[in-house]
Amino acid sequence: MRHLTTARRRATAVVAAGLLLAGALIGLRPPAAAALDNGVARTPPMGWNSWNSFGCNINETLIRQTADAIVASGMRDAGYQYVVVDDCWFNPNRDSAGNLQGDPGRFPSGMRALGDYLHGKGLKFGLYQVPVDKTCAQYFGGYPGATGSQGHEAQDARQFAAWGVDFLKYDWCSPNGTIDQQVATFAKMRDALAATGRPIVYSINPNSIHAKTGPQRNWGDVANMWRTTEDITNAWDTGQTNGYPMGIQNIINVTVPLAGYARPGGFNDPDMMEVGRGGMTDTEMRSHFAMWAVLAAPLIAGNDVRNMNAATQGILTNRALIAINQDSLGLQATQVSFDGTRRVLAKRLADGDVAVALFNQGGASTTISTTAAAVGKSGTSFTLLDAWTNATTTTTGAISATVPAHGTVVYRVSGGGTGTPPPTTGGTLVSAASGRCLDVPQSNTTNGTQPVIWDCTGGANQRWTRNADGTVRSGQSGLCLDVNGAATANGTTVILWTCTGAANQRWTVR
Ligand code: GLA
């Protein structure tokens, strides 16, 4: 939801062109700084947020009715907990002591009373704020004032804790600031929240009208969850790589390669869900939820839960998928294979099972296949539980389904033992220096072809997988990166070569 859509698109384009993108070689990144360990979000947070359906049109009656509906619909019992009041909840003026206040017209009972109401329902309380001077609605002129936390971090954190806030969404809605400044500024609120002593989930968005810095580093040292893209909308594909607004397919493309970042306490956030908001077929809605589930994404509903239909309710409360999402290992599914249309992802689970998603990105029904060995299972006898139908079948190793256009079949694979897991990372190889991608020229598949540096478009010839054996393989040709003649001299060119797994084709993550 965004008023001033054109202004935002223009702002995004200017920023993207103007800022130096601190790219990183996905799969070959420097080690993450110490992970934030504040005791919360040990599994992906689940809840609801006001923005996607209501934008600035919020008040305490709506939030209370929503909380009631979350309880009555069974969503709370399925795991949805955090009720997050997004932008436009505040008085446009701080009080004489500089404290934030709820807007007296919209929240006449006050924010503490709202928190009490939510806690009384067995739910948790979330609020939106920004690290800069203006919230996103204030920046775009949709709401008066300039009440951001800049310069008020400790005071605002104390206020949130006093109101009983359990979740803070902190949104960098500004074209200004380098990624290093973002890290330092987001860290201020992280530390201010910690100083309150109250456990508060810290959810950041480094991307709004800014260079999309969400995917450029592992933010697990700063926050419990971090947005990977610009804002989501209720469409399957908007044609955006990472610009405003993002469709479901576009967000998946950005988030899949970031699997290595997810762990208990820190998760990639592909944004609040659009399930139940129209704009997509039922198959697409189910695919959206299934993919969020296997990607270990926070499951934050964005629909009007007071008026949802049975299909939406059924999707949002799918127990098999929620169990996969909430698994205690906190792993994000990694990519097993992808041919440009058929994408197979696998998520290892705490009980030894593996969740396998067979995702059809194409416009026609197709058969998608993998094997138990490829998804990290050993043995010859397995049971497949279909997460949508709850039907079980047995197999000696083949895993396959006919999947409709834009559909996702998810199997929970049990039986056998633990084998070699699929590669932990994969994606576009981006140069840290220039932000440019490693590209296979004209999709060439010939041995000895020299890869070239090219503007990142995310095309298949720029996608690479790092395999369990350490080889880095092009998604287009299946060829490996090879150090020419095993030469070790500086300046030696790197070429593509048939993957043999030889030493000069193996690469290590440092
Ligand atoms: C940004 C965020 C959205 C929402 C709005 C509120 O666009 O990315 O999720 O919070 O601000 O104005």
Coordinates of C-alpha atoms and ligand atoms in Angstrom, one line a residue:
M1 CA 0.0 0.0 0.0
R2 CA 1.5 3.3 -1.0
H3 CA 0.0 6.6 -1.9
L4 CA 2.4 8.6 -4.1
T5 CA 3.4 5.5 -5.9
T6 CA 5.0 7.4 -8.8
A7 CA 7.0 9.6 -6.5
R8 CA 8.3 6.5 -4.7
R9 CA 9.2 4.7 -8.0
R10 CA 11.1 7.8 -9.1
A11 CA 12.9 8.2 -5.8
T12 CA 13.9 4.5 -5.8
A13 CA 15.4 4.8 -9.3
V14 CA 17.4 7.9 -8.5
V15 CA 18.7 6.4 -5.3
A16 CA 19.7 3.2 -7.0
A17 CA 21.6 5.0 -9.7
G18 CA 23.2 7.5 -7.3
L19 CA 24.4 5.3 -4.4
L20 CA 27.4 3.1 -4.4
L21 CA 26.2 -0.4 -3.9
A22 CA 28.4 -2.3 -1.5
G23 CA 27.8 -5.6 -3.2
A24 CA 29.1 -8.9 -1.9
L25 CA 30.1 -12.1 -3.4
I26 CA 27.1 -14.3 -2.3
G27 CA 28.4 -17.5 -1.0
L28 CA 31.9 -16.0 -0.6
R29 CA 31.2 -13.4 2.0
P30 CA 33.2 -12.4 5.0
P31 CA 32.1 -14.0 8.2
A32 CA 29.2 -12.3 10.0
A33 CA 29.8 -10.3 13.1
A34 CA 28.5 -11.9 16.3
A35 CA 24.8 -12.7 16.0
L36 CA 22.3 -10.7 18.1
D37 CA 21.3 -12.9 21.0
N38 CA 18.4 -11.1 22.8
G39 CA 16.5 -14.3 23.5
V40 CA 13.6 -13.6 21.2
A41 CA 12.6 -14.8 17.7
R42 CA 14.1 -18.2 18.2
T43 CA 11.7 -19.2 15.4
P44 CA 10.4 -16.8 12.7
P45 CA 8.0 -14.3 14.4
M46 CA 4.3 -14.8 13.5
G47 CA 1.6 -12.2 13.7
W48 CA -0.3 -9.5 11.8
N49 CA 0.5 -5.9 10.6
S50 CA -1.8 -3.1 9.8
W51 CA 0.0 -1.6 6.8
N52 CA -0.9 -3.8 3.8
S53 CA -4.6 -3.5 4.2
F54 CA -5.1 -0.3 6.0
G55 CA -2.1 2.0 5.5
C56 CA -2.6 5.2 7.6
N57 CA -6.3 4.5 8.2
I58 CA -5.9 2.9 11.6
N59 CA -7.3 3.4 15.1
E60 CA -7.7 1.5 18.3
T61 CA -11.1 0.0 17.4
L62 CA -9.7 -1.6 14.3
I63 CA -6.7 -3.0 16.2
R64 CA -8.9 -4.4 18.9
Q65 CA -11.3 -5.9 16.4
T66 CA -8.4 -7.5 14.6
A67 CA -7.1 -9.0 17.8
D68 CA -10.5 -10.4 18.5
A69 CA -10.6 -11.9 15.0
I70 CA -7.1 -13.4 15.3
V71 CA -8.3 -15.2 18.4
A72 CA -11.8 -16.2 17.0
S73 CA -10.4 -17.5 13.7
G74 CA -7.9 -19.8 15.3
M75 CA -4.9 -17.8 14.1
R76 CA -3.6 -17.2 17.6
D77 CA -3.8 -20.9 18.4
A78 CA -2.0 -21.6 15.1
G79 CA 0.9 -19.4 16.3
Y80 CA 0.1 -15.8 15.2
Q81 CA 1.1 -13.6 18.1
Y82 CA 2.4 -10.2 17.3
V83 CA -0.2 -7.5 16.4
V84 CA 1.9 -4.8 14.9
V85 CA 0.5 -1.3 14.5
D86 CA 2.4 0.2 11.5
D87 CA 2.9 3.8 10.5
C88 CA 0.5 6.7 11.6
W89 CA -0.3 5.6 15.2
F90 CA 1.5 8.6 16.8
N91 CA 0.7 12.1 17.7
P92 CA 2.5 14.3 15.1
N93 CA 4.0 16.2 18.1
R94 CA 6.1 14.8 20.9
D95 CA 5.1 16.0 24.4
S96 CA 7.0 18.8 26.2
A97 CA 9.5 16.3 27.5
G98 CA 10.1 15.0 24.0
N99 CA 8.2 11.7 24.6
L100 CA 6.3 10.0 21.8
Q101 CA 2.6 9.9 22.3
G102 CA -0.2 8.0 20.7
D103 CA -2.4 10.0 18.3
P104 CA -5.3 11.2 20.6
G105 CA -7.9 11.0 17.8
R106 CA -6.9 7.5 16.7
F107 CA -5.8 5.9 20.0
P108 CA -7.8 7.9 22.6
S109 CA -7.2 5.2 25.3
G110 CA -3.5 5.5 24.8
M111 CA -0.8 3.0 23.7
R112 CA -0.4 1.3 27.1
A113 CA -4.1 0.5 27.1
L114 CA -3.8 -1.0 23.7
G115 CA -0.9 -3.2 24.8
D116 CA -2.9 -4.3 27.8
Y117 CA -5.8 -5.3 25.6
L118 CA -3.6 -7.3 23.3
H119 CA -1.8 -9.0 26.2
G120 CA -5.2 -9.8 27.8
K121 CA -6.0 -11.7 24.6
G122 CA -2.8 -13.8 24.8
L123 CA -1.2 -11.7 22.0
K124 CA 1.8 -9.4 21.8
F125 CA 2.1 -5.8 20.9
G126 CA 4.1 -4.3 18.0
L127 CA 4.8 -0.7 16.9
Y128 CA 6.4 1.0 13.9
Q129 CA 9.0 3.7 14.1
V130 CA 12.0 5.0 12.1
P131 CA 15.7 5.7 12.8
V132 CA 15.6 8.9 10.8
D133 CA 13.6 12.1 11.4
K134 CA 10.4 11.2 9.6
T135 CA 8.3 8.1 9.3
C136 CA 7.7 6.9 5.8
A137 CA 4.2 8.4 5.8
Q138 CA 5.7 11.7 7.0
Y139 CA 8.4 11.6 4.4
F140 CA 5.8 11.1 1.6
G141 CA 3.6 13.8 3.0
G142 CA 0.7 11.5 4.0
Y143 CA 1.0 12.3 7.7
P144 CA 2.1 15.4 9.5
G145 CA 5.1 15.9 11.8
A146 CA 8.7 14.6 12.1
T147 CA 8.6 12.2 15.0
G148 CA 11.3 9.7 14.1
S149 CA 13.7 8.3 16.7
Q150 CA 16.8 10.1 15.5
G151 CA 18.4 11.6 18.6
H152 CA 15.7 10.1 20.8
E153 CA 16.7 6.4 20.7
A154 CA 17.1 5.7 24.4
Q155 CA 14.0 7.8 25.4
D156 CA 11.8 6.1 22.7
A157 CA 13.0 2.6 23.7
R158 CA 12.1 3.3 27.3
Q159 CA 8.7 4.5 26.2
F160 CA 8.1 1.4 24.1
A161 CA 9.1 -0.8 27.1
A162 CA 6.8 1.2 29.4
W163 CA 3.9 0.7 27.0
G164 CA 4.5 -3.1 27.0
V165 CA 5.8 -3.2 23.4
D166 CA 7.1 -6.7 22.4
F167 CA 8.1 -6.0 18.7
L168 CA 9.5 -2.9 17.1
K169 CA 9.4 -2.4 13.3
Y170 CA 12.2 0.1 12.5
D171 CA 12.1 1.4 8.9
W172 CA 14.9 3.3 7.2
C173 CA 12.6 5.3 4.9
S174 CA 15.2 7.7 3.5
P175 CA 17.4 8.0 0.4
N176 CA 20.3 9.1 2.6
G177 CA 23.0 7.2 4.4
T178 CA 25.6 4.6 3.5
I179 CA 25.3 1.0 4.5
D180 CA 27.8 1.6 7.3
Q181 CA 25.8 4.5 8.6
Q182 CA 22.7 2.3 8.5
V183 CA 24.5 -0.4 10.5
A184 CA 25.6 2.1 13.1
T185 CA 22.2 3.8 13.4
F186 CA 20.2 0.5 13.5
A187 CA 22.6 -0.7 16.2
K188 CA 21.8 2.4 18.4
M189 CA 18.2 1.2 18.7
R190 CA 19.3 -2.4 19.1
D191 CA 21.3 -1.3 22.1
A192 CA 18.6 1.0 23.4
L193 CA 16.1 -1.8 23.4
A194 CA 18.5 -4.1 25.2
A195 CA 19.1 -1.5 27.8
T196 CA 15.4 -1.5 28.7
G197 CA 15.6 -5.1 29.8
R198 CA 12.4 -6.0 28.1
P199 CA 12.5 -8.7 25.4
I200 CA 11.5 -6.9 22.2
V201 CA 11.8 -8.4 18.7
Y202 CA 13.8 -6.0 16.6
S203 CA 12.6 -5.9 13.0
I204 CA 14.4 -3.6 10.6
N205 CA 13.9 -2.5 7.0
P206 CA 17.0 -0.9 5.4
N207 CA 15.5 -0.7 1.9
S208 CA 12.7 2.0 1.6
I209 CA 13.5 4.5 -1.1
H210 CA 17.2 3.6 -0.5
A211 CA 19.8 1.4 -2.2
K212 CA 18.5 -2.1 -1.4
T213 CA 21.0 -2.8 1.4
G214 CA 18.9 -5.6 2.9
P215 CA 20.4 -8.4 0.8
Q216 CA 23.9 -6.9 0.9
R217 CA 25.0 -8.2 4.3
N218 CA 24.0 -10.5 7.1
W219 CA 22.1 -8.2 9.4
G220 CA 21.9 -10.9 12.1
D221 CA 24.3 -9.0 14.3
V222 CA 21.9 -6.0 14.3
A223 CA 18.4 -7.3 14.2
N224 CA 16.1 -10.3 14.7
M225 CA 14.7 -9.9 11.2
W226 CA 15.6 -7.7 8.3
R227 CA 13.6 -6.9 5.1
T228 CA 15.3 -8.3 2.0
T229 CA 13.4 -6.1 -0.5
E230 CA 11.4 -3.0 -1.3
D231 CA 7.7 -3.1 -0.3
I232 CA 5.5 -6.1 -1.3
T233 CA 2.3 -5.7 -3.2
N234 CA -0.6 -8.0 -4.0
A235 CA 0.7 -9.1 -7.3
W236 CA 2.6 -12.2 -8.5
D237 CA 5.2 -10.5 -10.6
T238 CA 5.7 -6.7 -11.0
G239 CA 8.9 -7.1 -13.2
Q240 CA 11.0 -5.5 -10.5
T241 CA 14.4 -6.9 -9.5
N242 CA 14.4 -5.0 -6.2
G243 CA 12.4 -1.8 -6.7
Y244 CA 8.9 -0.6 -5.6
P245 CA 6.6 -2.4 -5.6
M246 CA 7.6 -6.1 -5.4
G247 CA 5.6 -9.1 -6.5
I248 CA 5.8 -12.5 -4.8
Q249 CA 8.0 -14.0 -7.5
N250 CA 10.3 -11.0 -7.4
I251 CA 10.8 -11.2 -3.6
I252 CA 11.5 -15.0 -3.8
N253 CA 14.2 -14.3 -6.4
V254 CA 16.0 -12.0 -4.0
T255 CA 15.5 -14.0 -0.8
V256 CA 16.4 -17.6 -1.9
P257 CA 20.1 -16.9 -2.2
L258 CA 20.2 -15.4 1.3
A259 CA 19.6 -18.8 2.9
G260 CA 22.9 -18.9 4.8
Y261 CA 21.8 -15.9 7.0
A262 CA 18.8 -17.5 8.7
R263 CA 19.2 -19.0 12.2
P264 CA 17.3 -18.9 15.5
G265 CA 17.2 -15.3 16.5
G266 CA 17.7 -13.9 13.0
F267 CA 15.7 -14.3 9.8
N268 CA 15.5 -12.9 6.3
D269 CA 12.2 -11.0 6.1
P270 CA 10.5 -11.1 2.6
D271 CA 7.8 -8.7 4.0
M272 CA 4.3 -8.9 5.4
M273 CA 2.1 -11.4 3.5
E274 CA -0.5 -10.5 0.9
V275 CA -2.5 -13.7 1.4
G276 CA -6.2 -12.9 1.2
R277 CA -5.7 -9.5 -0.4
G278 CA -6.8 -10.3 -3.9
G279 CA -4.6 -9.6 -7.0
M280 CA -3.5 -13.3 -7.2
T281 CA -5.1 -16.7 -8.0
D282 CA -5.7 -19.1 -5.2
T283 CA -2.8 -21.2 -6.5
E284 CA -0.5 -18.1 -6.2
M285 CA -1.8 -17.3 -2.7
R286 CA -1.0 -20.8 -1.6
S287 CA 2.4 -20.7 -3.3
H288 CA 3.1 -17.4 -1.5
F289 CA 2.4 -18.9 1.9
A290 CA 4.3 -22.2 1.1
M291 CA 7.4 -20.3 0.0
W292 CA 7.3 -18.0 3.0
A293 CA 7.0 -21.1 5.2
V294 CA 10.0 -22.9 3.7
L295 CA 12.1 -19.7 3.6
A296 CA 11.8 -19.5 7.4
A297 CA 10.2 -16.1 6.8
P298 CA 8.4 -14.3 9.6
L299 CA 4.7 -15.1 8.9
I300 CA 3.1 -11.7 9.4
A301 CA -0.4 -11.6 7.9
G302 CA -1.4 -8.4 6.1
N303 CA -5.1 -9.0 5.3
D304 CA -8.2 -7.8 7.0
V305 CA -8.6 -10.8 9.3
R306 CA -12.0 -9.6 10.4
N307 CA -13.5 -10.4 7.0
M308 CA -11.4 -13.2 5.5
N309 CA -12.9 -16.1 3.6
A310 CA -12.5 -19.7 4.3
A311 CA -9.8 -20.2 1.6
T312 CA -7.6 -17.4 3.2
Q313 CA -8.2 -18.8 6.7
G314 CA -7.2 -22.2 5.5
I315 CA -4.0 -21.0 3.9
L316 CA -2.9 -18.9 6.9
T317 CA -3.6 -21.7 9.4
N318 CA -2.1 -24.6 7.5
R319 CA -0.6 -26.6 10.3
A320 CA 1.9 -28.6 8.3
L321 CA 3.4 -25.5 6.7
I322 CA 3.5 -23.6 10.0
A323 CA 5.3 -26.5 11.6
I324 CA 7.9 -26.5 8.9
N325 CA 8.3 -22.7 9.2
Q326 CA 8.5 -22.8 13.0
D327 CA 11.0 -25.7 13.2
S328 CA 13.5 -25.2 16.0
L329 CA 16.6 -25.4 13.7
G330 CA 15.6 -22.1 12.2
L331 CA 17.0 -23.0 8.8
Q332 CA 15.9 -21.4 5.6
A333 CA 15.4 -23.8 2.7
T334 CA 18.4 -24.0 0.3
Q335 CA 18.2 -24.4 -3.4
V336 CA 18.6 -27.9 -4.7
S337 CA 18.1 -27.2 -8.4
F338 CA 16.7 -24.4 -10.6
D339 CA 16.3 -24.5 -14.4
G340 CA 14.8 -21.1 -14.8
T341 CA 11.2 -22.5 -14.3
R342 CA 11.4 -25.4 -11.9
R343 CA 12.9 -24.5 -8.6
V344 CA 13.5 -27.2 -5.9
L345 CA 14.2 -26.0 -2.3
A346 CA 15.0 -28.1 0.8
K347 CA 14.7 -27.2 4.5
R348 CA 16.2 -29.6 7.0
L349 CA 14.1 -30.0 10.1
A350 CA 15.0 -30.8 13.8
D351 CA 13.5 -34.4 13.7
G352 CA 15.6 -35.3 10.7
D353 CA 12.8 -34.8 8.2
V354 CA 13.4 -32.6 5.2
A355 CA 10.7 -30.2 3.8
V356 CA 10.9 -30.1 0.0
A357 CA 9.3 -27.4 -2.1
L358 CA 8.6 -28.0 -5.7
F359 CA 8.0 -24.5 -7.1
N360 CA 6.8 -23.9 -10.7
Q361 CA 7.7 -20.4 -11.8
G362 CA 6.4 -21.0 -15.3
G363 CA 3.0 -20.2 -16.8
A364 CA 2.1 -23.8 -17.6
S365 CA 1.7 -26.9 -15.5
T366 CA 4.8 -29.0 -15.3
T367 CA 6.4 -32.0 -13.6
I368 CA 9.1 -31.1 -11.0
S369 CA 11.4 -33.9 -9.8
T370 CA 14.2 -34.4 -7.3
T371 CA 15.5 -37.2 -5.2
A372 CA 15.8 -37.9 -1.5
A373 CA 19.6 -38.0 -1.9
A374 CA 19.6 -34.6 -3.5
V375 CA 17.6 -33.0 -0.6
G376 CA 20.0 -34.5 2.0
K377 CA 18.5 -37.9 2.9
S378 CA 20.2 -41.2 2.9
G379 CA 18.4 -44.6 2.6
T380 CA 15.9 -46.3 0.3
S381 CA 12.5 -45.9 2.0
F382 CA 10.8 -42.6 2.6
T383 CA 7.3 -41.2 3.3
L384 CA 6.2 -38.0 1.7
L385 CA 3.5 -36.0 3.5
D386 CA 1.9 -33.5 1.1
A387 CA 1.5 -30.3 3.2
W388 CA -1.6 -29.1 1.3
T389 CA -3.6 -32.4 1.1
N390 CA -2.1 -34.2 4.1
A391 CA -1.9 -37.3 1.9
T392 CA 1.0 -39.6 2.4
T393 CA 2.9 -41.7 -0.2
T394 CA 6.0 -43.8 0.0
T395 CA 9.0 -43.8 -2.3
T396 CA 12.4 -45.4 -2.6
G397 CA 13.9 -42.1 -3.5
A398 CA 12.1 -40.3 -6.3
I399 CA 10.3 -37.1 -5.3
S400 CA 8.1 -35.7 -8.0
A401 CA 4.8 -33.9 -8.6
T402 CA 2.8 -32.2 -11.4
V403 CA 2.7 -28.6 -10.3
P404 CA 0.3 -26.0 -11.7
A405 CA 1.6 -22.7 -13.1
H406 CA 2.9 -20.6 -10.2
G407 CA 2.1 -23.4 -7.8
T408 CA 4.2 -25.0 -5.0
V409 CA 3.9 -28.6 -3.8
V410 CA 5.5 -29.1 -0.4
Y411 CA 6.4 -32.6 0.9
R412 CA 7.7 -33.4 4.3
V413 CA 10.1 -36.2 3.7
S414 CA 10.6 -38.7 6.5
G415 CA 12.4 -42.0 6.9
G416 CA 16.0 -43.0 6.0
G417 CA 18.9 -41.1 7.5
T418 CA 20.7 -37.9 7.1
G419 CA 22.8 -37.7 4.0
T420 CA 24.8 -34.9 2.3
P421 CA 22.8 -31.6 2.6
P422 CA 22.3 -29.5 -0.5
P423 CA 24.6 -26.5 -0.9
T424 CA 24.0 -23.8 1.7
T425 CA 24.3 -20.9 -0.5
G426 CA 23.8 -20.0 -4.1
G427 CA 22.8 -17.0 -6.2
T428 CA 24.2 -14.2 -8.2
L429 CA 28.0 -13.6 -7.8
V430 CA 28.3 -9.9 -7.2
S431 CA 31.6 -8.0 -7.0
A432 CA 32.1 -6.3 -3.7
A433 CA 34.1 -3.5 -5.4
S434 CA 31.8 -2.6 -8.3
G435 CA 28.4 -4.2 -7.5
R436 CA 28.7 -5.9 -10.9
C437 CA 27.9 -9.5 -11.6
L438 CA 29.9 -12.4 -12.9
D439 CA 28.3 -13.4 -16.2
V440 CA 28.7 -16.2 -18.7
P441 CA 29.1 -14.5 -22.1
Q442 CA 26.1 -15.1 -24.3
S443 CA 25.2 -18.0 -22.1
N444 CA 28.2 -19.8 -23.6
T445 CA 28.5 -23.4 -22.5
T446 CA 31.9 -24.2 -24.0
N447 CA 34.8 -25.2 -21.8
G448 CA 37.4 -22.5 -21.5
T449 CA 35.0 -19.6 -21.9
Q450 CA 36.1 -16.7 -19.8
P451 CA 33.4 -15.3 -17.5
V452 CA 33.0 -11.5 -17.7
I453 CA 31.9 -8.8 -15.4
W454 CA 28.5 -7.4 -16.3
D455 CA 25.7 -5.2 -14.9
C456 CA 23.6 -7.3 -12.6
T457 CA 20.3 -8.3 -14.1
G458 CA 19.9 -11.5 -12.2
G459 CA 19.7 -13.4 -15.4
A460 CA 20.2 -17.2 -15.4
N461 CA 23.8 -16.7 -16.7
Q462 CA 24.6 -14.7 -13.6
R463 CA 23.3 -17.2 -11.1
W464 CA 25.8 -19.6 -9.4
T465 CA 25.5 -22.3 -6.9
R466 CA 28.1 -23.3 -4.4
N467 CA 27.9 -27.0 -4.1
A468 CA 28.7 -29.2 -1.1
D469 CA 32.0 -30.2 -2.7
G470 CA 33.0 -26.5 -2.8
T471 CA 32.7 -26.0 -6.5
V472 CA 31.0 -22.9 -7.8
R473 CA 28.7 -23.8 -10.6
S474 CA 27.0 -21.5 -13.2
G475 CA 23.2 -21.8 -13.1
Q476 CA 23.1 -21.5 -16.9
S477 CA 25.7 -24.0 -18.2
G478 CA 26.5 -26.1 -15.2
L479 CA 30.2 -25.3 -15.8
C480 CA 32.5 -24.6 -12.9
L481 CA 34.8 -21.7 -12.2
D482 CA 38.4 -22.9 -12.7
V483 CA 41.7 -21.3 -12.1
N484 CA 43.4 -21.5 -15.4
G485 CA 46.0 -24.2 -15.4
A486 CA 45.9 -24.2 -11.6
A487 CA 48.1 -21.1 -11.9
T488 CA 48.3 -19.2 -8.7
A489 CA 49.9 -16.0 -9.9
N490 CA 48.1 -12.7 -9.3
G491 CA 46.2 -11.6 -12.4
T492 CA 45.6 -15.2 -13.6
T493 CA 42.3 -15.3 -15.5
V494 CA 39.5 -17.5 -14.2
I495 CA 37.7 -19.6 -16.8
L496 CA 34.7 -21.9 -17.1
W497 CA 35.4 -25.6 -17.1
T498 CA 33.4 -28.8 -17.0
C499 CA 32.9 -29.6 -13.3
T500 CA 35.2 -32.3 -12.2
G501 CA 35.6 -31.1 -8.6
A502 CA 39.3 -30.8 -9.1
A503 CA 41.2 -28.6 -6.6
N504 CA 41.4 -25.7 -9.0
Q505 CA 37.6 -25.7 -9.2
R506 CA 37.0 -25.7 -5.4
W507 CA 36.2 -22.5 -3.6
T508 CA 36.0 -21.9 0.1
V509 CA 33.7 -19.5 2.0
R510 CA 35.8 -17.2 4.2
Ligands
GLA1 C1 7.7 1.6 4.4 C2 7.8 0.1 4.8 C3 6.3 -0.4 4.8 C4 5.5 0.4 5.7 C5 5.5 1.8 5.3 C6 4.8 2.7 6.3 O1 7.3 1.7 3.1 O2 8.6 -0.6 4.0 O3 6.4 -1.8 5.2 O4 5.9 0.3 7.1 O5 6.8 2.3 5.2 O6 4.7 4.1 5.9

